[in-house]
XYZ file of N, CA and C in Angstrom:
408
model
N 20.775 -14.229 -27.420
C 19.579 -14.842 -27.977
C 19.193 -14.133 -29.267
N 18.611 -14.891 -30.156
C 18.080 -14.311 -31.380
C 16.803 -13.547 -31.040
N 16.437 -12.612 -31.905
C 15.233 -11.815 -31.681
C 13.994 -12.695 -31.640
N 13.957 -13.725 -32.466
C 12.797 -14.628 -32.464
C 12.686 -15.387 -31.143
N 13.839 -15.768 -30.562
C 13.823 -16.453 -29.270
C 13.358 -15.514 -28.156
N 13.798 -14.256 -28.226
C 13.357 -13.261 -27.244
C 11.852 -13.066 -27.358
N 11.359 -13.013 -28.586
C 9.925 -12.820 -28.815
C 9.115 -13.962 -28.198
N 9.537 -15.191 -28.462
C 8.804 -16.359 -27.956
C 8.868 -16.411 -26.424
N 10.041 -16.175 -25.865
C 10.192 -16.211 -24.403
C 9.378 -15.115 -23.733
N 9.407 -13.910 -24.306
C 8.649 -12.799 -23.742
C 7.144 -13.056 -23.865
N 6.731 -13.642 -24.956
C 5.319 -13.977 -25.146
C 4.858 -14.993 -24.100
N 5.687 -16.002 -23.841
C 5.354 -17.006 -22.820
C 5.263 -16.377 -21.437
N 6.205 -15.494 -21.125
C 6.178 -14.825 -19.826
C 4.956 -13.929 -19.700
N 4.610 -13.239 -20.767
C 3.420 -12.386 -20.750
C 2.157 -13.220 -20.525
N 2.066 -14.383 -21.159
C 0.885 -15.229 -20.999
C 0.745 -15.738 -19.566
N 1.872 -15.948 -18.894
C 1.825 -16.413 -17.508
C 1.430 -15.276 -16.571
N 1.949 -14.066 -16.816
C 1.741 -12.926 -15.914
C 0.938 -11.816 -16.599
N -0.208 -12.162 -17.164
C -1.034 -11.175 -17.867
C -1.485 -10.032 -16.968
N -1.737 -10.315 -15.704
C -2.230 -9.261 -14.814
C -1.120 -8.298 -14.408
N 0.143 -8.704 -14.525
C 1.258 -7.846 -14.128
C 1.933 -7.150 -15.300
N 1.899 -7.764 -16.464
C 2.584 -7.223 -17.633
C 1.564 -6.787 -18.678
N 1.965 -5.868 -19.515
C 1.092 -5.329 -20.560
C 1.378 -6.034 -21.887
N 0.497 -5.837 -22.858
C 0.679 -6.433 -24.185
C 1.956 -5.938 -24.851
N 2.391 -4.737 -24.475
C 3.589 -4.149 -25.081
C 4.881 -4.758 -24.536
N 4.769 -5.659 -23.574
C 5.949 -6.255 -22.957
C 6.832 -6.973 -23.974
N 6.233 -7.660 -24.915
C 7.001 -8.433 -25.896
C 7.864 -7.496 -26.735
N 7.256 -6.430 -27.272
C 8.023 -5.471 -28.068
C 9.066 -4.751 -27.216
N 8.710 -4.493 -25.961
C 9.635 -3.835 -25.045
C 10.887 -4.692 -24.836
N 10.706 -5.998 -24.733
C 11.844 -6.909 -24.562
C 12.757 -6.886 -25.784
N 12.167 -6.851 -26.955
C 12.960 -6.819 -28.187
C 13.752 -5.510 -28.268
N 13.110 -4.398 -27.917
C 13.804 -3.112 -27.925
C 14.896 -3.070 -26.859
N 14.625 -3.666 -25.716
C 15.613 -3.707 -24.650
C 16.819 -4.551 -25.064
N 16.575 -5.641 -25.768
C 17.672 -6.472 -26.256
C 18.553 -5.669 -27.212
N 17.937 -4.931 -28.127
C 18.740 -4.129 -29.063
C 19.478 -3.009 -28.330
N 18.876 -2.471 -27.268
C 19.559 -1.451 -26.470
C 20.778 -2.046 -25.777
N 20.650 -3.245 -25.251
C 21.776 -3.901 -24.582
C 22.907 -4.202 -25.560
N 22.569 -4.503 -26.808
C 23.597 -4.794 -27.801
C 24.355 -3.537 -28.209
N 23.713 -2.371 -28.064
C 24.334 -1.121 -28.502
C 25.146 -0.419 -27.425
N 25.038 -0.837 -26.178
C 25.799 -0.174 -25.123
C 27.099 -0.922 -24.859
N 28.052 -0.224 -24.235
C 29.358 -0.822 -23.964
C 29.303 -1.796 -22.798
N 28.537 -1.447 -21.762
C 28.471 -2.279 -20.554
C 27.435 -3.373 -20.748
N 27.844 -4.614 -20.545
C 26.920 -5.736 -20.659
C 26.746 -6.369 -19.282
N 25.523 -6.308 -18.724
C 25.299 -6.890 -17.395
C 25.533 -8.391 -17.407
N 26.122 -8.875 -16.315
C 26.450 -10.293 -16.222
C 25.398 -11.099 -15.478
N 24.494 -10.423 -14.789
C 23.455 -11.125 -14.036
C 22.177 -10.280 -14.044
N 21.117 -10.860 -13.505
C 19.834 -10.152 -13.430
C 19.944 -8.958 -12.489
N 20.691 -9.116 -11.403
C 20.866 -8.009 -10.460
C 21.620 -6.874 -11.134
N 22.668 -7.208 -11.896
C 23.409 -6.176 -12.632
C 22.507 -5.461 -13.630
N 21.644 -6.220 -14.285
C 20.742 -5.628 -15.264
C 19.750 -4.681 -14.586
N 19.206 -5.085 -13.469
C 18.272 -4.243 -12.739
C 18.966 -2.988 -12.217
N 20.184 -3.144 -11.703
C 20.966 -2.006 -11.222
C 21.286 -1.054 -12.364
N 21.656 -1.599 -13.513
C 21.965 -0.783 -14.683
C 20.736 -0.005 -15.138
N 19.566 -0.629 -15.083
C 18.342 0.068 -15.485
C 18.070 1.253 -14.568
N 18.284 1.064 -13.263
C 18.084 2.154 -12.311
C 19.107 3.256 -12.518
N 20.362 2.858 -12.683
C 21.462 3.819 -12.798
C 21.303 4.699 -14.038
N 20.899 4.111 -15.136
C 20.759 4.853 -16.389
C 19.332 5.344 -16.626
N 18.479 5.209 -15.604
C 17.092 5.681 -15.644
C 16.326 5.126 -16.845
N 16.446 3.821 -17.039
C 15.757 3.146 -18.134
C 14.410 2.578 -17.720
N 14.063 2.711 -16.441
C 12.805 2.151 -15.956
C 11.598 2.840 -16.584
N 11.743 4.126 -16.918
C 10.645 4.840 -17.567
C 10.511 4.439 -19.036
N 11.611 4.063 -19.643
C 11.588 3.675 -21.059
C 11.110 2.231 -21.212
N 11.559 1.362 -20.309
C 11.199 -0.057 -20.349
C 10.505 -0.451 -19.042
N 9.295 0.054 -18.773
C 8.675 -0.198 -17.461
C 8.338 -1.666 -17.212
N 7.884 -2.372 -18.228
C 7.466 -3.756 -18.014
C 8.664 -4.708 -17.941
N 9.763 -4.355 -18.586
C 10.990 -5.131 -18.416
C 11.464 -4.976 -16.978
N 11.377 -3.761 -16.450
C 11.758 -3.508 -15.063
C 10.879 -4.305 -14.104
N 9.589 -4.346 -14.356
C 8.662 -5.113 -13.521
C 9.007 -6.605 -13.584
N 9.276 -7.107 -14.774
C 9.609 -8.527 -14.931
C 10.919 -8.862 -14.199
N 11.898 -7.970 -14.266
C 13.157 -8.197 -13.563
C 12.942 -8.230 -12.058
N 12.135 -7.289 -11.546
C 11.864 -7.261 -10.107
C 11.086 -8.497 -9.670
N 10.146 -8.962 -10.508
C 9.411 -10.183 -10.180
C 10.365 -11.370 -10.113
N 11.299 -11.429 -11.050
C 12.261 -12.527 -11.070
C 13.162 -12.484 -9.842
N 13.599 -11.275 -9.465
C 14.491 -11.145 -8.314
C 13.784 -11.433 -6.996
N 12.481 -11.217 -6.942
C 11.737 -11.426 -5.697
C 11.188 -12.838 -5.556
N 11.206 -13.608 -6.618
C 10.680 -14.969 -6.571
C 11.757 -15.922 -6.093
N 11.526 -16.615 -4.993
C 12.556 -17.546 -4.510
C 12.675 -18.749 -5.447
N 13.897 -19.204 -5.622
C 14.127 -20.364 -6.481
C 13.638 -21.643 -5.815
N 13.732 -21.686 -4.505
C 13.239 -22.834 -3.757
C 12.444 -22.322 -2.572
N 11.806 -23.227 -1.873
C 11.058 -22.814 -0.691
C 11.839 -23.082 0.584
N 13.121 -23.415 0.461
C 13.946 -23.703 1.639
C 14.046 -22.494 2.553
N 14.193 -21.310 1.973
C 14.314 -20.103 2.785
C 13.048 -19.885 3.595
N 11.897 -20.037 2.961
C 10.638 -19.837 3.677
C 10.489 -20.867 4.794
N 10.857 -22.101 4.523
C 10.761 -23.137 5.555
C 11.721 -22.849 6.702
N 12.907 -22.340 6.377
C 13.874 -21.996 7.406
C 13.349 -20.859 8.281
N 12.654 -19.906 7.649
C 12.076 -18.795 8.410
C 11.029 -19.292 9.396
N 10.188 -20.211 8.965
C 9.154 -20.725 9.860
C 9.761 -21.548 11.001
N 10.810 -22.294 10.718
C 11.441 -23.043 11.802
C 12.123 -22.092 12.781
N 12.629 -20.966 12.275
C 13.199 -19.947 13.160
C 12.125 -19.386 14.063
N 10.978 -19.095 13.514
C 9.879 -18.582 14.329
C 9.465 -19.594 15.393
N 9.476 -20.863 15.045
C 9.103 -21.899 15.997
C 10.098 -21.946 17.162
N 11.377 -21.746 16.853
C 12.380 -21.749 17.917
C 12.248 -20.520 18.804
N 11.907 -19.382 18.220
C 11.810 -18.138 18.987
C 10.572 -18.138 19.862
N 9.446 -18.499 19.297
C 8.196 -18.452 20.054
C 7.988 -19.782 20.767
N 8.607 -19.917 21.875
C 8.484 -21.134 22.676
C 7.322 -20.976 23.638
N 7.128 -21.975 24.431
C 6.025 -21.967 25.397
C 6.164 -20.787 26.357
N 7.389 -20.494 26.789
C 7.596 -19.417 27.754
C 7.322 -18.041 27.158
N 7.452 -17.930 25.834
C 7.234 -16.644 25.179
C 5.923 -16.629 24.397
N 4.948 -17.311 24.848
C 3.707 -17.424 24.087
C 2.913 -16.124 24.064
N 3.185 -15.203 24.986
C 2.458 -13.935 25.021
C 3.223 -12.798 24.346
N 4.220 -13.110 23.581
C 5.033 -12.092 22.927
C 4.223 -11.391 21.834
N 4.421 -10.085 21.691
C 3.675 -9.340 20.668
C 4.242 -9.659 19.286
N 3.449 -9.424 18.263
C 3.880 -9.759 16.904
C 5.036 -8.873 16.451
N 5.053 -7.591 16.874
C 6.164 -6.715 16.493
C 7.482 -7.216 17.070
N 7.448 -7.596 18.343
C 8.666 -8.087 18.980
C 9.063 -9.437 18.381
N 8.091 -10.273 18.074
C 8.381 -11.569 17.465
C 9.030 -11.381 16.096
N 8.504 -10.443 15.304
C 9.091 -10.171 13.993
C 10.518 -9.653 14.124
N 10.747 -8.748 15.087
C 12.089 -8.205 15.299
C 13.066 -9.305 15.714
N 12.632 -10.180 16.621
C 13.492 -11.290 17.044
C 13.769 -12.255 15.892
N 12.760 -12.492 15.073
C 12.942 -13.393 13.930
C 13.952 -12.816 12.944
N 13.859 -11.522 12.678
C 14.809 -10.893 11.756
C 16.217 -10.961 12.325
N 16.361 -10.703 13.617
C 17.687 -10.804 14.241
C 18.238 -12.222 14.149
N 17.388 -13.208 14.323
C 17.828 -14.597 14.255
C 18.175 -14.989 12.824
N 17.360 -14.574 11.886
C 17.589 -14.940 10.485
C 18.850 -14.268 9.962
N 19.031 -13.014 10.311
C 20.204 -12.258 9.863
C 21.278 -12.271 10.939
N 21.530 -13.415 11.527
C 22.462 -13.501 12.657
C 23.885 -13.131 12.262
N 24.301 -13.436 11.045
C 25.654 -13.067 10.615
C 25.816 -11.548 10.631
N 24.805 -10.849 10.142
C 24.840 -9.391 10.140
C 24.731 -8.850 11.562
N 23.922 -9.488 12.397
C 23.746 -9.034 13.779
C 25.036 -9.170 14.581
N 25.863 -10.170 14.261
C 27.125 -10.347 14.979
C 28.131 -9.251 14.636
N 27.954 -8.587 13.495
C 28.879 -7.536 13.079
C 28.512 -6.165 13.645
N 27.362 -6.051 14.274
C 26.897 -4.767 14.796
C 27.713 -4.386 16.024
N 28.089 -3.109 16.100
C 28.802 -2.589 17.258
C 27.759 -2.113 18.265
N 27.505 -2.933 19.276
C 26.436 -2.643 20.223
C 26.754 -1.463 21.130
N 28.025 -1.172 21.342
C 28.370 -0.040 22.213
C 27.881 1.275 21.614
N 27.910 1.414 20.287
C 27.373 2.621 19.643
C 25.867 2.729 19.850
N 25.178 1.608 19.737
C 23.722 1.611 19.914
C 23.375 1.945 21.361
N 24.106 1.379 22.303
C 23.857 1.662 23.719
C 24.138 3.126 24.018
N 25.215 3.645 23.454
C 25.565 5.062 23.657
C 24.475 5.969 23.095
N 23.999 5.668 21.896
C 22.934 6.474 21.283
C 21.650 6.391 22.113
N 21.324 5.203 22.603
C 20.116 5.021 23.409
C 20.226 5.774 24.732
N 21.423 5.778 25.317
C 21.605 6.475 26.600
C 21.565 7.987 26.440
N 21.872 8.492 25.249
C 21.846 9.937 25.003
C 20.438 10.463 24.782
N 19.505 9.581 24.482
C 18.116 9.995 24.281
C 17.538 10.361 25.640
N 16.829 11.478 25.666
C 16.270 11.929 26.939
C 15.164 10.988 27.398
N 15.091 10.831 28.697
C 14.036 9.990 29.267
C 12.686 10.647 29.082
N 11.642 9.857 29.077
C 10.303 10.398 28.858
C 9.840 11.231 30.010
């Protein structure tokens, strides 16, 4: 992008998120762009850029760029994930489990949502570790 395009885009983003970003955000973006042009490694995605900022400790130099990147990474592109989470909760909290505590409900929801990861867990290690803990 040209510097003028970066300026306009950063200005628009600042106007939308005035409470999260500072007035210096626009200049910070321009300086960050020139920094990216001068380094050998060019990030290919927003996650790479955020990782590169952490790795090279650039968060202190460009704090508002770091905040904007984290806001972008945390904002869902669609609401499908949130809707899927609520439908998962509906399946977990059935009539028979209506007295379940919120901590247990949250734990069950996470296990259900991350089912691919849960299937990869070696439960024998967890059982062994739990059995080694002394009884109360």
